[in-house]
């Protein structure tokens, strides 16, 4: 599916499907839509009146035949209330419009640039978010199906029409950035969706290796089990202990050509299957646990874009990859293990494994002396109780990181919300026999106690923890997501954070 910009007016394009927009309550649309309305002798405004179309919600639309050729359709879609317009609305509207266009089995779709006219938003960013909307909507994971019926696409090209010469180059740049962001996210989705007998630690290393091979700016170091033992990563090794498959510790490094303005480390939970271990999950809860490497998948999605985006920043990607399985050799509850920084952990529940694997990864990350560390992890079921399926929890004591990630969240449309690293809850992870234990107080702030556990493995580097257990997995279909499964959450969020000045 090609996305391009043309210096042409919409109605002159030979396309089976034209998309225009309006704001809630508009009866005589202006801007690009107004121009088309004029060419159609007021047919759009006539339809608005006849249908009593209000467009009070963004994404509301109507479709009618082009009177000059009845096989051709015109779609009028609402951007919602003008005062509420933001980039996420544009992303969603773009996705909804393409979802409808697909139903009409057209080859070419032409649209105006949403939001940059009367909406007055930055043209480049509008184009970026539109491209994201198109490509995220179009994602499907059906390689294991004989009849690939879901989310079928006939659209070969989407053309964004723009009369204004000055905006064209910005729109082009925006489209390109949107394509890269969406590709990175869809790449992460693919990794999460692969079944656990296909994607396990060893095969994950092969994917990471390929990313490094494809870029002269990216290097990779993969540690084997023997080397992981030598690095004293007792907590990570404890998680792997019951698995028949070998663990790997993956470290990707991106270095820009010029002197980097700063150095960051991204750490991703990469449990390729979480059965719970001896603290076995009930069958129903175990389904979807191939997603427990979503943090790592997001980091690989990000790295897959860096060769093109070329940010002026040194970026480390760290993935402690293993399975969490029960067996005669598995780590037991009551066991005490020692992490890379010498701290001992009492294992009270082997299903609280993510924090143990991450503990060693955070210690490793801090040794690289980064300016900032961010970890992403499908860490707790409790975060879904707290924030639901659409919002990740952000935990940090660093105001700067908090602000930057909040801004990135607004731009990317990937929702995050802060939870406190409440000091008094430290009590919850106190152990009688070790330095800390791996679970908190039953039924009380499970997401925060997991965050506090991780904090034990950071000395003084600015650090933020994102618990993505909710949004990493798409439970339902919506315009940006036609595939139940991995969402690739965090790719756009962290790319916006990386590209911030
Ligand atoms: N992988 C899970 C968390 C999870 C749950 C992710 C649901 C996505 C959806 C994690 O390893 C886990 O099992 N956490 C336990 C911790 C508990 C034993 C303290 C949980 O949340 O139940
Ligand atoms: Mg390389
Ligand atoms: Zn678990």
CSV table of C-alpha atoms and ligand atoms in Angstrom, one decimal, residues 211-219, ligand 2:
chain,number,residue,atom,x,y,z
A,211,UNK,CA,18.4,-6.0,12.8
A,212,UNK,CA,22.0,-5.4,13.7
A,213,UNK,CA,23.2,-6.9,10.4
A,214,UNK,CA,20.9,-4.6,8.5
A,215,UNK,CA,22.4,-1.5,10.0
A,216,UNK,CA,26.0,-0.2,10.2
A,217,UNK,CA,24.9,1.9,13.2
A,218,UNK,CA,23.7,-1.1,15.2
A,219,UNK,CA,25.9,-3.6,17.0
B,2,LIG,MG1,25.4,-3.6,12.4
